C-alpha positions as MATLAB code, in Angstrom:
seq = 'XXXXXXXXXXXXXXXXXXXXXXXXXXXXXXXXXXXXXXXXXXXXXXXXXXXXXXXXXXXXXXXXXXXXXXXXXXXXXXXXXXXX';
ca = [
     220.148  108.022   29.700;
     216.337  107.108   29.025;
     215.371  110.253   27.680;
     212.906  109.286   24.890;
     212.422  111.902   21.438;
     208.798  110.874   20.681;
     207.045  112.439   17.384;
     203.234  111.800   17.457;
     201.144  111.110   14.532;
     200.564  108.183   12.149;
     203.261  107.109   11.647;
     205.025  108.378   14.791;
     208.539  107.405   16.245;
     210.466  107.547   19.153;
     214.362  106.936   19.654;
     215.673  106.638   23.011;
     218.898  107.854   24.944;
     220.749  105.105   25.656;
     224.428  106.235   26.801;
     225.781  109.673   27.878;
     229.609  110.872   27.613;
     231.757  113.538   28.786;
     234.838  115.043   28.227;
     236.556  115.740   31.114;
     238.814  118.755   29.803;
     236.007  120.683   27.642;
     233.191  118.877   29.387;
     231.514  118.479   25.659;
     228.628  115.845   26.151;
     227.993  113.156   23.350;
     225.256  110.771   23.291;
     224.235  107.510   21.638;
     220.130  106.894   20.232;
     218.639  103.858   19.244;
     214.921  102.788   17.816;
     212.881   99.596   17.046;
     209.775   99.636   15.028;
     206.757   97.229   15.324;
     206.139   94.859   16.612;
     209.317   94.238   18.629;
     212.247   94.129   15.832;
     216.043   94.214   16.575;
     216.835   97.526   18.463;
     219.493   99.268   16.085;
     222.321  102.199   16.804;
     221.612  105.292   14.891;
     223.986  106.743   12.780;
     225.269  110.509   13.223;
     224.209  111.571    9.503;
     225.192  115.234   10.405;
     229.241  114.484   11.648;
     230.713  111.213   10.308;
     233.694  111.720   12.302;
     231.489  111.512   15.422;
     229.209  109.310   14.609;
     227.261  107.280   15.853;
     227.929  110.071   18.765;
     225.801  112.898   18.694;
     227.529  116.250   20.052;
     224.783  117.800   22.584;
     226.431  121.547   21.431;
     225.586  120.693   17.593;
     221.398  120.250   18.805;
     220.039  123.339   18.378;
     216.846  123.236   18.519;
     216.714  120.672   16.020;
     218.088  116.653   16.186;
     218.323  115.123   12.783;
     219.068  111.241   12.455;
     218.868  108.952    9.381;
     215.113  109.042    9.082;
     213.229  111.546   11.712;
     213.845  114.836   12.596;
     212.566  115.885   16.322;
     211.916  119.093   18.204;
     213.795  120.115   21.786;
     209.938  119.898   22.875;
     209.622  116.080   21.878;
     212.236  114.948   24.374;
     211.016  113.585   26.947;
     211.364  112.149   30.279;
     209.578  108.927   32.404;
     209.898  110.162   36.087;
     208.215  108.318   38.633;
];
């Protein structure tokens, strides 16, 4: 949770992690994204456009290599993490 996809550029984007889930037979991992634009709108849920029945869940075993929401599509090598 806090994990941030950022794509560079002009116009760039970033959505952010913001919950984690596990199930605790298969120990699958879903997790939920959300994004803003400028200057500081309403933060919104994103939609799962690739499963419906999941959504707005993302299964972590159906990234590969590749995360596609609504409007962006990101790399594995724009996640990103703030450590301090």
């Amino acid at each position: 949770i806090g994990d941030v996809f950022i794509k560079g550029g002009s116009p760039g984007h970033a959505v952010l992690v913001i919950d984690i889930a596990e199930n605790s037979t298969s120990k699958e991992k879903v997790f939920l994204l959300a994004q803003s634009y400028m200057p500081a709108q309403e933060t919104q849920i994103l939609k799962n456009p690739n499963n419906h029945e999941l959504s707005p869940w993302y299964a972590l075993s159906e990234i590969r290599g590749k995360l596609k929401t609504p409007e962006w599509t990101f790399s594995s090598k724009d996640l990103k993490r703030f450590e301090f």
